[in-house]
Amino acid sequence: MSFDVDDILTQATTDELARLVCGDGTWHTSGIERLGVRRVRVADGPHGLRVELGASLGESRPATCFPPAVGLASSWNPALLKRVGQALGREASEQGVDVVLGPGVNIKRSPLGGRNFEYFSEDPLLAGTLASALVYGLQAEGVGACVKHFAANNQETDRMRVDVRVSERALREIYLPAFEKVVLSAHPWMVMCSYNKLNGTHVSQDPWLLTDVLRGDWDYDGAVVSDWGAVLDRVESLAAGLDLEMPHELGNSDVEVADAVESGQMSRELLELGAARILALTQRAVDAVRPAGPVDAAAHHQLAREAAQESMVLLANDGVLPLAPRAKVALVGEFARSPRFQGGGSSKVNATTVERLVDTLAARRRVTFAPGFLLSGEFDDPLVDEAVAAAEASDVVVACLGLPDAEETEGQDRTHLRLPDAQLALLGALAEAGKPIVVVLSNGSAVEVSPWLEHANALIEGWLGGQAGALALADVLVGDAEPSGRLAETLAVRLGDHPSSLMFPGETGFVDYGEGVFVGYRGFDAADREVAFPFGFGLGYTTFSYDRLVVKVTGTPASRDLRVAVQVTVTNTGDRAGCEVVQVYVGNAPASVPRPPRELRAFTKLRLEPGESRTVTLPLDARAFSFWSQVHGRWVVESGLFTIEAGPNSRDLPLVQELRLDVPARRARLHAESTIAEWMADEEAWAALMARVPGGASIEFTPGVMAVMAGQPLRRFAKYPDVPLTAADVDAVLASHG
Ligand code: BGC
C-alpha cells in the first residue's frame, strides 16, 4: 500500500521513527504497522540468494548459485552481469525479498583478502562497470540492490576494528570509484557501510564518508545500512548519515535514539532525515513492479553455465586444448567429483543442483577418474599411484587442482598463495608419466602458478564456477565453448611482489595503505616487476590482431567538455569464432604527482567470426586523464603528454598514441610556507617582493646556490641576517598576492 512520506513523518511518534531507523531482527526493517508502513525484507545474495531458514549462517532455501564475483568479473562482460542481476531479481521476487545485499565492490588490495572471491577486481573501473550492470539488471526486476562494503574494507583480519590509514588520493582514485560508478549510474536502493575504521573514525559513524562524499559529492538519495553489527553508537551513526542499523533487537538502540531526541541531544529533524530515507526505501519496495510467475530454474542453471564459460581464463595452451574427440582422458583430482564452486560465509548459497566434471566430461569423452588427493590435504600415496596409473593408460591428463574450502571464507584472510602440498606432489608425479597435462584450477583468489607451470601443457583458471561450473568446464575442454575470460587481477610470480605485501594485513589495530594508488597492475608496472600473468590477460581458441588506433579529441579540459574517442580496429585472424576484450589504458608521465604508468580507462568485449574485422569506438572523458589532487581537493587534469594504449592486456598493448593536453595553469596561491622556487614562479609576486629590497637591488642566486635554496620557505629565508628582506616584507606581499 502506498503512503505519503511527509504524512507519516508528521503522524509518527518519536518512538516509532526511532524504531524505523533500526531493523526488526536480522532480515527486516521495522515498519510502522499502525500507519500502514510495512517491513522491508532483505537477504544476502551477491551471486545467488541466501534466504535463511533458521540460525544465522545455517540452512538456507535452495537458489541458483551463479559464479561468485571473481568469476563474473573475469567475463569483462557487462551484458552478462545484467542478465545475472535480472535472474537474481526474479529469484528474490519469488522468495519475497525486497533488497538483495550485494554486490560487494571492494578492491582486491592483496591476493590474500579472505573475501576476494566475492569481489570483482584490483581495478576500480572494471569493478564499478560490472557491478553497475548487475545492479541495473537486479533493479530492473523491481528488487533493490545494496552495494557493499563502503568503504576501504579490503581485508578480513580484524575487519570490525582495524583502522585503515589511507590517503584521500588513494581513496578517490582506487577505493571509492567503484562505489561512485554504481551510485551514479545504477542508483542502488541501498549502500552498506563497512565494519572498519577509516583514518581514525568508524565508518558507521563517519560523516565525511557517509554524508559529504556519498550524498554531497555523488548526490546519493537512497538508504545507508550498517553492515551486520557495525554500529557502535546509534546516535552518532545516525548523525553521520547511517539510516538503518542491522541487525537489531528492538528495545535497544531505538530507545537510545528516542531518548536522545527527548533530551535534546539530537534534533527530531535529524531523526526524520534517516526515517524519511527508510520510508522512501519502503515506498520503492511497495511500488516495485515485479514479474509474475515462477522462476525457470532450468533457464537460470543454463545462464549460470554461460556465465561460467565466460568467467574461465585460459592462461596457457600448447595446442592440447580443445581435447581431441577421441582422446582417452585421465580425469584426476577430487575437485572433479567434489567441486569447489563458491566461497564460505554470508554469500554461501544452497545451490539448486551442482554439476560435477566426472559426469559432464564423461558424457563427452572417454574418461578414467582418479581422485589423486584428499580434500583434507593429507598425503595419500596410494591415491597418487592410482592417478599416475590412470595417466599412463590415457592420452591426456586433466588435473583438477585448487584451494580447499576452508582457505576461502569471509572472516579470515589467507596467509600464502600456494596450492596444497599434496596437490603439488600429485602434479609432479603426473608429470613423470609423460602425458600432456591440462591443469584446471578451482579457487576464489589468486594462487602462485610459476613454480609448477612447466608441468602444464594447458592451464585454465576456472575460478569458482558456481553450480553449473562443471558443465561449462566440459564445454570449454572439448571446445564447444571458448574460455573467454580475462584476468581481473594480476597473477604475481610471488606474494612478496605485490605492492601491498609489506603492509598487509597491518599491525595491531591499524593497516597503512602505504602503496597509495599503486595497487595491482598499477604498482607492478610502476616497479617494472615481472608477473606470472598480467592484468587483462586471457587466451582463447582463436587469435586476434590489432590494426589501427585513431584518437579524436573534442572539447577541452578547461571548458569541462573534453571528450576523447578512441577507435580501435580488431580482426579475428584464426579459423574459429571467438571473443576478444579490447582494453584501453591511459598514462600521464611526467606529472606533478607520481602516477601509474597506465590505468584501464575503457574496455569492450567483442565476438568476431573467423576473418571478421571490426572497428570499435571507446569514449573517454576528462576523468580518464585526471588525478585526485590532495592540494586542491578535486580532480585535476594537468597539461602534458598522455599515452593512449590499446590491446589485449595490460602488458601487451600494440597500439599507442600520444596526446597533448593543454590546460591553462591556475595560479598557485602563495602562503607563508611557499618556497623560493614557488615565489619565483609567480612573476608578479616576485616583482612585488623585489620592489621591497632596499636600494632598488634584487635577490639573485647562482645555479649552485639555487639548487640548495629552491626548496626553502621564503618567509623563513627572510629571517637570515644577510637577506635584504624581512618576514614582514613577505607578509605584506602575501596580503596582496597570496
Ligand atoms: C557481511 C555482509 C552480509 C551481512 C549479512 C556481514 O557479516 O559482511 O556482507 O551481507 O553479514 O549476512
XYZ file of C-alpha atoms and ligand atoms in Angstrom:
750
model
C 0.000 0.000 0.000
C 1.327 3.415 -0.974
C 1.749 6.206 1.568
C 2.946 9.767 1.737
C 6.351 10.092 3.398
C 5.661 13.565 4.801
C 2.334 12.458 6.253
C 3.945 9.558 8.026
C 6.701 11.785 9.408
C 4.081 14.132 10.830
C 1.922 11.400 12.304
C 4.629 9.112 13.680
C 5.737 9.369 17.280
C 9.409 9.755 18.110
C 9.449 6.141 19.305
C 8.022 4.927 16.012
C 10.594 6.855 13.997
C 13.382 5.630 16.262
C 12.292 2.052 15.581
C 12.218 2.772 11.873
C 15.928 3.606 11.801
C 16.658 0.286 13.497
C 15.908 -3.082 11.982
C 13.483 -5.663 13.214
C 15.535 -8.802 13.781
C 18.133 -9.912 11.264
C 16.438 -9.519 7.887
C 13.713 -6.849 8.114
C 13.288 -3.144 8.603
C 10.790 -2.241 11.309
C 7.873 -0.617 9.524
C 5.089 1.200 11.390
C 2.100 -1.099 11.340
C -0.260 1.471 12.861
C 0.353 3.809 9.911
C 0.346 1.152 7.196
C 4.132 1.129 6.641
C 5.200 -2.426 6.013
C 8.548 -4.004 6.753
C 11.202 -4.332 4.016
C 12.811 -7.728 3.678
C 16.494 -8.102 2.802
C 18.626 -11.185 2.114
C 22.206 -11.974 1.157
C 22.777 -12.878 -2.412
C 25.589 -11.303 -4.388
C 25.799 -14.387 -6.659
C 22.735 -16.326 -5.505
C 20.066 -15.781 -2.895
C 20.619 -16.838 0.679
C 17.305 -16.788 2.460
C 17.992 -18.250 5.878
C 15.645 -20.866 7.236
C 16.756 -20.647 10.828
C 20.001 -19.822 12.600
C 22.484 -17.272 11.252
C 24.747 -18.770 8.579
C 22.779 -22.003 8.870
C 20.483 -23.621 6.337
C 19.031 -21.533 3.568
C 16.459 -22.037 0.846
C 17.715 -23.526 -2.441
C 18.651 -20.918 -5.062
C 20.717 -20.763 -8.235
C 24.397 -20.343 -7.419
C 25.994 -18.228 -10.133
C 29.771 -17.847 -10.290
C 30.882 -15.505 -7.485
C 32.198 -12.055 -8.416
C 35.721 -13.355 -9.026
C 34.327 -15.368 -11.922
C 31.781 -12.869 -13.190
C 34.462 -10.172 -13.186
C 36.699 -12.261 -15.407
C 33.977 -12.209 -18.054
C 34.570 -8.471 -18.592
C 31.024 -8.549 -19.955
C 28.502 -6.069 -18.513
C 25.671 -7.532 -20.639
C 26.183 -10.901 -18.950
C 26.246 -9.289 -15.489
C 22.976 -7.560 -16.256
C 21.342 -10.894 -17.108
C 22.680 -12.457 -13.914
C 21.285 -9.475 -11.990
C 17.890 -9.989 -13.606
C 17.907 -13.670 -12.694
C 18.797 -12.792 -9.092
C 15.947 -10.283 -9.125
C 13.455 -12.891 -10.281
C 14.541 -15.352 -7.607
C 14.389 -12.637 -4.974
C 10.881 -11.681 -6.062
C 9.732 -15.243 -5.888
C 11.048 -15.533 -2.354
C 9.502 -12.266 -1.232
C 12.831 -10.454 -0.846
C 12.785 -6.696 -1.461
C 16.511 -5.959 -1.371
C 19.480 -8.198 -2.144
C 22.589 -7.467 -0.050
C 25.119 -7.157 -2.824
C 27.163 -6.792 -4.875
C 30.422 -6.253 -2.970
C 32.716 -3.948 -4.901
C 35.742 -3.617 -2.650
C 39.109 -3.531 -4.349
C 41.393 -6.557 -4.141
C 44.297 -4.820 -2.487
C 46.074 -8.089 -1.715
C 45.526 -11.565 -3.150
C 45.293 -12.758 0.450
C 41.994 -10.962 1.101
C 39.604 -13.572 2.511
C 36.615 -12.246 0.566
C 38.406 -11.708 -2.723
C 36.178 -14.365 -4.264
C 33.208 -12.081 -3.527
C 34.876 -9.007 -5.002
C 35.446 -8.112 -8.619
C 38.873 -6.725 -9.294
C 42.010 -4.828 -8.382
C 40.808 -2.172 -10.825
C 38.001 0.235 -9.916
C 36.729 0.839 -13.446
C 36.259 -2.857 -14.113
C 34.668 -3.454 -10.693
C 32.374 -0.443 -10.993
C 31.259 -1.119 -14.549
C 30.408 -4.763 -13.938
C 28.755 -4.148 -10.581
C 26.644 -1.365 -12.123
C 25.387 -3.783 -14.770
C 24.431 -6.329 -12.120
C 22.649 -3.695 -10.048
C 20.867 -2.399 -13.116
C 19.622 -5.897 -14.007
C 18.507 -6.646 -10.467
C 16.635 -3.386 -10.033
C 15.027 -3.712 -13.466
C 13.141 -6.639 -11.924
C 11.830 -4.455 -9.110
C 14.257 -5.688 -6.456
C 16.721 -3.342 -4.802
C 20.488 -3.792 -4.655
C 22.622 -2.925 -1.648
C 26.161 -2.205 -2.778
C 28.732 -3.050 -0.104
C 31.032 -2.700 1.899
C 31.504 1.061 1.838
C 34.468 1.591 2.112
C 38.117 0.504 2.299
C 37.164 -2.912 3.661
C 39.925 -4.809 1.886
C 40.860 -7.413 4.434
C 39.198 -9.729 6.891
C 41.864 -9.584 9.590
C 40.385 -7.588 12.478
C 37.783 -6.347 9.995
C 35.460 -4.943 12.655
C 38.070 -2.747 14.308
C 41.059 -2.214 12.056
C 41.900 1.406 11.309
C 42.620 1.781 7.595
C 45.086 4.622 7.167
C 44.919 5.710 3.573
C 45.414 8.953 1.672
C 42.416 10.738 0.229
C 44.025 10.416 -3.194
C 44.172 6.621 -2.952
C 40.590 6.575 -1.701
C 39.300 8.756 -4.511
C 41.300 7.040 -7.261
C 41.246 3.394 -6.145
C 38.913 2.517 -3.283
C 35.883 4.733 -3.929
C 35.331 4.895 -7.715
C 33.605 1.501 -7.997
C 31.029 2.695 -5.428
C 30.837 6.059 -7.144
C 30.141 4.463 -10.518
C 27.422 2.190 -9.151
C 25.794 5.074 -7.285
C 25.891 7.467 -10.229
C 24.975 5.069 -12.995
C 22.798 2.365 -11.416
C 21.219 4.139 -8.397
C 21.216 1.237 -5.918
C 18.395 1.382 -3.383
C 20.852 0.848 -0.561
C 24.523 1.225 0.336
C 26.012 -0.865 3.149
C 28.722 0.725 5.250
C 31.699 -1.396 6.222
C 32.931 -2.510 9.630
C 36.398 -0.956 9.679
C 37.653 2.429 10.749
C 38.797 4.861 8.116
C 41.597 7.230 9.115
C 40.601 7.013 12.754
C 36.799 7.030 12.531
C 34.496 4.032 12.474
C 32.892 4.070 9.043
C 29.449 3.597 10.577
C 29.836 6.996 12.198
C 31.907 8.813 9.610
C 30.056 11.910 8.356
C 32.748 12.607 5.756
C 32.215 9.291 4.002
C 28.505 8.700 4.571
C 27.342 12.246 4.037
C 29.919 14.556 2.455
C 31.176 12.107 -0.166
C 28.192 9.816 -0.694
C 25.394 12.359 -0.561
C 27.302 15.558 -1.200
C 29.715 14.659 -3.983
C 27.665 11.822 -5.515
C 24.125 13.014 -4.818
C 23.055 9.667 -3.399
C 19.394 9.623 -2.384
C 18.982 6.004 -1.237
C 19.313 4.483 2.222
C 22.536 3.655 4.048
C 22.515 0.498 6.161
C 25.175 -0.755 8.539
C 26.999 -3.977 7.873
C 25.599 -6.526 10.290
C 26.837 -5.420 13.697
C 28.863 -2.420 12.511
C 27.169 0.158 14.745
C 28.870 1.232 17.972
C 26.886 4.321 18.860
C 23.481 4.572 17.189
C 23.029 8.253 17.893
C 26.418 9.201 16.460
C 25.942 6.946 13.465
C 22.552 8.470 12.697
C 24.063 11.923 12.865
C 26.811 10.789 10.468
C 24.265 9.655 7.878
C 23.657 5.981 8.683
C 19.916 5.482 8.180
C 19.416 1.889 9.304
C 21.090 -0.275 11.917
C 21.128 -4.017 11.194
C 20.572 -6.412 12.725
C 18.669 -5.116 15.670
C 16.696 -6.281 18.619
C 14.046 -3.670 19.285
C 14.282 -2.150 22.713
C 17.987 -1.258 22.494
C 19.331 1.367 20.088
C 15.839 2.573 19.208
C 15.397 3.545 22.858
C 18.766 5.325 22.836
C 17.713 7.278 19.754
C 14.306 8.202 21.196
C 15.954 9.279 24.481
C 18.477 11.401 22.595
C 15.629 13.244 20.868
C 13.626 13.614 24.089
C 16.642 15.004 25.948
C 17.543 17.401 23.144
C 20.884 15.692 22.469
C 19.690 15.087 18.912
C 17.111 17.014 16.930
C 13.905 15.377 15.749
C 14.769 16.730 12.247
C 17.872 14.564 12.186
C 15.854 11.511 13.139
C 13.285 12.409 10.486
C 16.025 12.613 7.853
C 17.064 8.999 8.452
C 13.474 7.828 8.876
C 12.439 9.531 5.626
C 15.040 7.525 3.744
C 13.738 4.267 5.207
C 10.221 5.338 4.290
C 11.374 6.140 0.746
C 13.008 2.717 0.573
C 9.779 1.115 1.746
C 7.864 3.115 -0.819
C 10.168 1.815 -3.570
C 9.613 -1.750 -2.418
C 5.847 -1.238 -2.265
C 5.687 0.387 -5.714
C 8.048 -2.064 -7.415
C 6.657 -3.862 -10.425
C 7.798 -7.451 -10.185
C 7.499 -10.294 -12.668
C 4.709 -12.730 -12.003
C 5.050 -16.467 -12.241
C 7.567 -18.998 -11.015
C 11.297 -18.851 -11.674
C 12.504 -21.016 -14.532
C 15.176 -22.927 -12.610
C 16.451 -24.719 -15.714
C 16.924 -21.419 -17.550
C 18.830 -19.990 -14.577
C 21.038 -23.079 -14.455
C 21.751 -22.556 -18.148
C 22.594 -18.900 -17.502
C 24.932 -19.975 -14.687
C 26.634 -22.275 -17.213
C 27.043 -19.476 -19.733
C 28.383 -17.165 -17.038
C 30.934 -19.781 -16.010
C 32.094 -20.251 -19.611
C 32.742 -16.533 -19.881
C 34.491 -16.494 -16.498
C 37.156 -19.055 -17.316
C 40.552 -17.721 -18.195
C 42.757 -19.807 -20.446
C 46.253 -18.941 -19.271
C 48.328 -21.366 -21.337
C 47.699 -23.808 -24.154
C 50.280 -25.527 -26.339
C 47.516 -26.904 -28.549
C 46.348 -29.719 -26.274
C 43.017 -27.899 -25.933
C 40.364 -28.397 -27.101
C 40.682 -32.086 -26.249
C 40.794 -34.269 -29.347
C 37.444 -36.018 -29.959
C 38.875 -39.496 -29.471
C 41.226 -38.643 -26.620
C 41.298 -41.001 -23.645
C 41.273 -38.684 -20.647
C 42.637 -39.329 -17.158
C 40.492 -37.020 -15.039
C 42.465 -36.518 -11.857
C 41.653 -34.591 -8.700
C 38.981 -34.795 -6.031
C 37.541 -31.485 -7.233
C 36.248 -33.291 -10.351
C 33.981 -35.274 -8.035
C 33.538 -32.794 -5.171
C 33.550 -29.437 -6.939
C 34.642 -26.205 -5.320
C 32.254 -23.722 -6.785
C 31.775 -20.947 -4.204
C 33.345 -19.483 -1.062
C 32.304 -19.506 2.579
C 30.440 -17.030 4.774
C 27.387 -14.872 4.258
C 27.402 -15.332 0.471
C 27.206 -19.119 0.597
C 24.272 -20.366 -1.453
C 22.342 -23.582 -1.055
C 22.573 -24.449 -4.764
C 19.551 -25.975 -6.508
C 21.866 -28.564 -8.061
C 25.621 -28.942 -8.536
C 27.330 -30.315 -11.643
C 30.440 -32.487 -11.388
C 33.146 -32.810 -14.012
C 33.236 -36.597 -13.571
C 29.740 -36.597 -15.080
C 29.877 -33.688 -17.520
C 33.184 -34.648 -19.141
C 32.392 -38.362 -19.125
C 29.330 -37.531 -21.209
C 31.632 -36.255 -23.958
C 34.984 -38.053 -23.743
C 36.294 -41.416 -22.601
C 37.251 -40.677 -19.015
C 39.019 -42.564 -16.230
C 38.653 -40.792 -12.898
C 41.200 -40.871 -10.084
C 40.769 -38.571 -7.050
C 44.554 -38.117 -6.606
C 44.356 -36.232 -3.287
C 42.243 -35.883 -0.201
C 40.345 -32.650 0.445
C 41.776 -32.681 3.964
C 45.198 -32.008 2.438
C 46.791 -35.160 3.894
C 49.226 -37.090 1.727
C 47.916 -40.334 0.381
C 50.454 -42.292 -1.694
C 48.017 -44.947 -2.971
C 45.827 -42.150 -4.404
C 48.831 -40.686 -6.220
C 49.835 -44.120 -7.569
C 46.306 -44.705 -8.823
C 46.283 -41.310 -10.569
C 49.668 -41.943 -12.202
C 48.465 -45.336 -13.445
C 45.372 -43.657 -14.948
C 47.618 -41.070 -16.597
C 49.855 -43.735 -18.075
C 46.875 -45.500 -19.598
C 45.459 -42.303 -21.152
C 46.299 -39.824 -23.923
C 45.917 -36.714 -21.819
C 45.503 -35.771 -18.168
C 43.012 -33.210 -16.888
C 44.187 -32.340 -13.375
C 41.633 -30.535 -11.221
C 43.562 -28.614 -8.569
C 42.689 -25.688 -6.360
C 42.145 -24.326 -2.893
C 40.292 -26.190 -0.175
C 37.011 -24.769 1.092
C 38.429 -23.782 4.451
C 41.001 -21.449 2.890
C 38.479 -19.104 1.330
C 35.926 -17.655 3.625
C 34.616 -14.418 4.966
C 36.137 -13.515 8.322
C 39.646 -14.731 7.606
C 42.476 -13.776 5.253
C 44.836 -16.251 3.652
C 48.490 -16.346 4.634
C 50.150 -17.620 1.449
C 49.459 -18.187 -2.252
C 50.460 -21.843 -2.555
C 48.342 -24.759 -3.638
C 48.251 -27.520 -1.008
C 51.460 -29.562 -0.923
C 49.628 -32.819 -1.629
C 48.320 -31.388 -4.900
C 51.746 -30.137 -5.952
C 53.258 -33.543 -5.205
C 50.496 -35.157 -7.277
C 51.192 -32.819 -10.197
C 54.916 -33.629 -10.032
C 54.151 -37.361 -10.110
C 51.725 -36.954 -13.007
C 54.348 -35.044 -14.976
C 56.671 -38.067 -14.724
C 54.061 -40.120 -16.590
C 54.918 -38.012 -19.628
C 51.380 -37.377 -20.879
C 50.173 -33.865 -21.701
C 48.567 -32.248 -18.674
C 45.729 -29.761 -18.622
C 45.557 -28.089 -15.207
C 42.141 -26.771 -14.228
C 42.109 -24.525 -11.170
C 39.219 -24.004 -8.746
C 39.991 -21.101 -6.439
C 38.373 -17.858 -5.459
C 41.519 -15.801 -5.301
C 44.908 -15.837 -6.934
C 47.365 -18.690 -6.392
C 51.044 -18.966 -7.275
C 51.423 -20.756 -10.620
C 55.044 -20.086 -11.608
C 56.668 -22.930 -9.581
C 54.754 -25.640 -11.447
C 53.701 -24.024 -14.711
C 56.289 -26.055 -16.638
C 54.206 -29.192 -15.923
C 51.087 -27.750 -17.549
C 50.567 -28.052 -21.292
C 47.437 -26.019 -20.753
C 46.168 -24.064 -17.774
C 42.586 -22.985 -17.195
C 41.909 -20.627 -14.287
C 38.333 -21.725 -13.654
C 37.923 -19.594 -10.515
C 34.803 -20.623 -8.618
C 32.311 -21.532 -11.298
C 29.000 -21.635 -9.456
C 26.647 -24.589 -9.616
C 26.974 -25.137 -13.379
C 30.735 -24.620 -13.436
C 31.468 -28.232 -14.325
C 29.149 -28.108 -17.337
C 30.963 -25.004 -18.542
C 34.343 -26.630 -17.924
C 33.409 -29.629 -20.037
C 32.157 -27.232 -22.766
C 35.475 -25.439 -22.728
C 37.661 -28.545 -22.507
C 36.066 -30.132 -25.572
C 35.842 -26.854 -27.451
C 32.049 -26.479 -27.575
C 32.571 -23.132 -25.895
C 35.513 -20.795 -25.731
C 37.049 -19.812 -22.401
C 36.559 -16.105 -22.931
C 37.566 -14.721 -19.537
C 40.373 -12.257 -18.920
C 42.207 -11.732 -15.633
C 40.572 -9.119 -13.437
C 43.624 -9.269 -11.164
C 47.358 -9.676 -11.682
C 48.873 -13.094 -11.020
C 52.174 -12.336 -9.342
C 55.238 -14.537 -9.541
C 55.405 -14.440 -5.754
C 53.393 -12.900 -2.968
C 56.182 -10.502 -1.981
C 55.982 -8.809 -5.374
C 52.567 -7.373 -4.592
C 52.709 -3.639 -3.872
C 50.755 -4.142 -0.628
C 52.706 -7.159 0.608
C 54.743 -5.478 3.348
C 51.666 -3.713 4.696
C 49.019 -6.434 4.682
C 47.156 -7.074 6.942
C 48.818 -4.391 9.085
C 49.712 -4.243 12.731
C 47.654 -4.420 15.885
C 44.715 -2.126 15.294
C 45.764 -0.479 12.057
C 46.849 -1.007 8.487
C 48.723 1.531 6.377
C 47.887 1.625 2.679
C 51.398 2.878 2.037
C 51.432 1.840 -1.613
C 48.899 4.620 -2.237
C 47.401 4.412 -5.713
C 49.885 1.747 -6.790
C 47.512 -1.159 -6.299
C 47.627 -4.256 -8.525
C 48.966 -3.707 -12.038
C 49.433 -0.006 -11.321
C 52.139 -1.000 -8.827
C 53.625 -3.892 -10.797
C 54.022 -1.652 -13.833
C 55.444 1.278 -11.872
C 58.051 -1.023 -10.320
C 58.649 -2.709 -13.680
C 58.147 -6.056 -11.969
C 57.803 -9.333 -13.804
C 54.429 -11.027 -13.342
C 53.212 -14.582 -13.944
C 50.204 -13.333 -15.930
C 49.275 -9.687 -16.297
C 46.004 -7.949 -15.548
C 43.645 -8.326 -18.509
C 45.342 -11.456 -19.848
C 43.499 -14.440 -21.308
C 43.775 -16.661 -24.360
C 41.024 -18.202 -26.445
C 40.847 -20.770 -29.195
C 41.425 -18.205 -31.915
C 43.788 -15.256 -32.409
C 43.314 -11.537 -32.972
C 45.270 -8.680 -34.468
C 45.081 -5.016 -33.521
C 45.492 -2.829 -36.554
C 44.560 0.775 -36.186
C 44.211 3.335 -33.441
C 42.522 6.661 -34.139
C 42.160 9.211 -31.367
C 39.685 12.072 -31.857
C 39.534 14.913 -29.376
C 36.674 17.350 -28.911
C 36.275 19.981 -26.225
C 38.914 20.919 -23.681
C 39.582 20.184 -20.023
C 39.258 23.895 -19.258
C 35.759 24.135 -20.710
C 34.871 20.883 -18.935
C 33.677 19.241 -22.132
C 36.715 17.170 -23.039
C 35.734 14.039 -24.971
C 38.270 11.668 -26.476
C 37.021 8.964 -28.839
C 39.436 6.042 -29.143
C 38.856 3.964 -32.244
C 40.425 0.530 -32.470
C 40.248 -1.998 -35.304
C 40.445 -5.669 -34.329
C 40.487 -8.713 -36.589
C 39.900 -12.375 -35.806
C 42.904 -13.944 -37.536
C 42.098 -17.542 -36.590
C 39.761 -20.107 -38.050
C 37.041 -20.182 -35.421
C 34.762 -17.578 -33.917
C 35.914 -16.107 -30.639
C 35.722 -13.278 -28.122
C 38.230 -10.551 -27.532
C 38.296 -7.902 -24.816
C 39.659 -4.652 -26.226
C 41.332 -2.700 -23.425
C 42.307 0.971 -23.450
C 44.786 2.364 -20.940
C 45.853 5.959 -20.314
C 49.153 7.111 -18.822
C 50.479 10.538 -17.937
C 54.159 10.974 -17.242
C 55.774 13.091 -16.106
C 53.140 14.673 -13.897
C 53.335 16.776 -10.746
C 52.417 13.707 -8.659
C 53.562 10.109 -9.115
C 51.096 8.441 -11.461
C 50.792 4.807 -12.545
C 52.312 4.182 -15.992
C 48.880 3.163 -17.250
C 45.326 2.853 -15.976
C 42.397 0.997 -17.519
C 40.018 3.649 -18.820
C 37.728 1.748 -21.209
C 37.072 -1.770 -22.450
C 34.633 -3.724 -24.570
C 34.095 -7.394 -25.300
C 33.561 -8.414 -28.924
C 32.632 -11.637 -30.620
C 34.118 -11.985 -34.100
C 33.710 -14.641 -36.762
C 36.862 -16.040 -38.416
C 38.428 -13.346 -40.592
C 35.986 -10.685 -39.354
C 37.297 -7.186 -38.618
C 35.536 -4.619 -36.507
C 36.240 -1.039 -35.563
C 35.028 -0.089 -32.112
C 34.920 3.343 -30.534
C 35.592 3.686 -26.821
C 34.785 7.068 -25.282
C 36.925 8.751 -22.630
C 36.081 11.854 -20.640
C 38.192 14.222 -18.556
C 38.174 11.858 -15.592
C 40.212 9.358 -17.641
C 43.063 11.870 -17.655
C 42.720 13.207 -14.116
C 44.185 12.515 -10.742
C 42.804 13.488 -7.338
C 44.774 16.490 -6.162
C 45.262 16.490 -2.427
C 46.340 20.121 -2.665
C 43.202 21.296 -4.446
C 40.777 18.735 -3.052
C 39.396 17.925 -6.511
C 40.056 16.095 -9.783
C 42.771 17.761 -11.841
C 43.863 17.333 -15.467
C 47.360 18.672 -15.958
C 48.910 19.969 -19.142
C 51.212 17.428 -20.630
C 51.709 14.356 -22.699
C 49.370 11.407 -22.270
C 49.768 7.967 -23.771
C 46.733 6.112 -25.017
C 47.411 2.413 -25.417
C 45.103 -0.302 -26.725
C 45.441 -4.051 -26.878
C 44.534 -7.424 -25.394
C 46.018 -6.986 -21.885
C 47.907 -4.541 -19.680
C 51.299 -5.841 -20.829
C 50.514 -6.300 -24.495
C 49.365 -3.002 -25.912
C 50.414 -2.899 -29.553
C 48.565 0.309 -30.416
C 49.927 3.506 -28.884
C 49.298 7.185 -29.488
C 50.407 10.243 -27.666
C 48.026 13.031 -26.898
C 48.972 16.502 -25.719
C 46.521 18.269 -23.485
C 46.922 21.914 -22.645
C 45.231 23.183 -19.561
C 45.696 26.823 -18.575
C 47.612 26.620 -15.324
C 45.744 28.073 -12.383
C 47.847 30.465 -10.395
C 49.025 28.580 -7.316
C 48.188 30.568 -4.166
C 51.270 31.647 -2.249
C 51.284 31.242 1.503
C 53.611 31.606 4.475
C 55.333 28.305 3.696
C 55.740 28.838 -0.072
C 59.254 28.111 -1.231
C 61.703 30.400 -3.008
C 61.088 28.452 -6.242
C 57.331 28.845 -5.855
C 57.703 32.588 -5.300
C 59.980 32.970 -8.301
C 57.441 31.093 -10.466
C 54.892 33.796 -9.671
C 56.346 36.704 -11.620
C 54.036 39.359 -10.224
C 54.507 38.377 -6.607
C 58.284 38.096 -7.039
C 58.443 41.545 -8.625
C 56.391 42.982 -5.754
C 58.787 41.389 -3.314
C 61.894 42.644 -5.131
C 60.419 46.151 -5.050
C 60.824 45.973 -1.285
C 64.559 45.220 -1.430
C 66.335 48.406 -0.281
C 68.170 50.481 -2.899
C 66.376 49.017 -5.935
C 68.547 45.896 -5.764
C 67.215 42.417 -6.304
C 67.985 38.976 -4.970
C 69.740 36.647 -7.356
C 71.096 33.150 -6.899
C 73.821 31.319 -8.749
C 72.630 27.933 -10.099
C 74.585 26.145 -7.345
C 73.005 28.215 -4.565
C 69.599 27.938 -6.193
C 69.880 24.139 -6.161
C 70.287 24.293 -2.398
C 67.833 27.082 -1.652
C 64.946 26.465 -4.088
C 63.006 24.382 -1.562
C 63.400 26.802 1.382
C 60.220 28.519 2.505
C 60.877 32.157 1.625
C 59.451 33.542 4.853
C 61.990 31.545 6.858
C 64.814 32.536 4.477
C 63.914 36.162 5.038
C 64.935 35.790 8.663
C 68.649 35.303 7.801
C 70.576 38.427 8.862
C 72.214 38.986 5.468
C 68.986 38.745 3.454
C 67.760 42.222 2.477
C 64.131 41.319 3.250
C 62.178 40.648 6.409
C 59.368 38.292 7.274
C 57.205 41.435 7.481
C 58.011 42.191 3.806
C 56.936 38.684 2.879
C 53.705 39.063 4.863
C 52.962 42.390 3.193
C 53.304 40.883 -0.299
C 51.305 37.850 0.769
C 48.498 40.145 1.837
C 48.189 41.448 -1.712
C 49.361 38.455 -3.763
C 48.660 35.394 -1.580
C 28.687 -9.418 5.879
C 27.758 -8.828 4.835
C 26.438 -9.551 4.860
C 25.852 -9.473 6.261
C 24.520 -10.189 6.398
C 28.033 -9.482 7.242
O 28.824 -10.193 8.126
O 29.870 -8.654 5.955
O 28.347 -8.914 3.568
O 25.571 -9.013 3.910
O 26.760 -10.071 7.164
O 24.694 -11.556 6.319
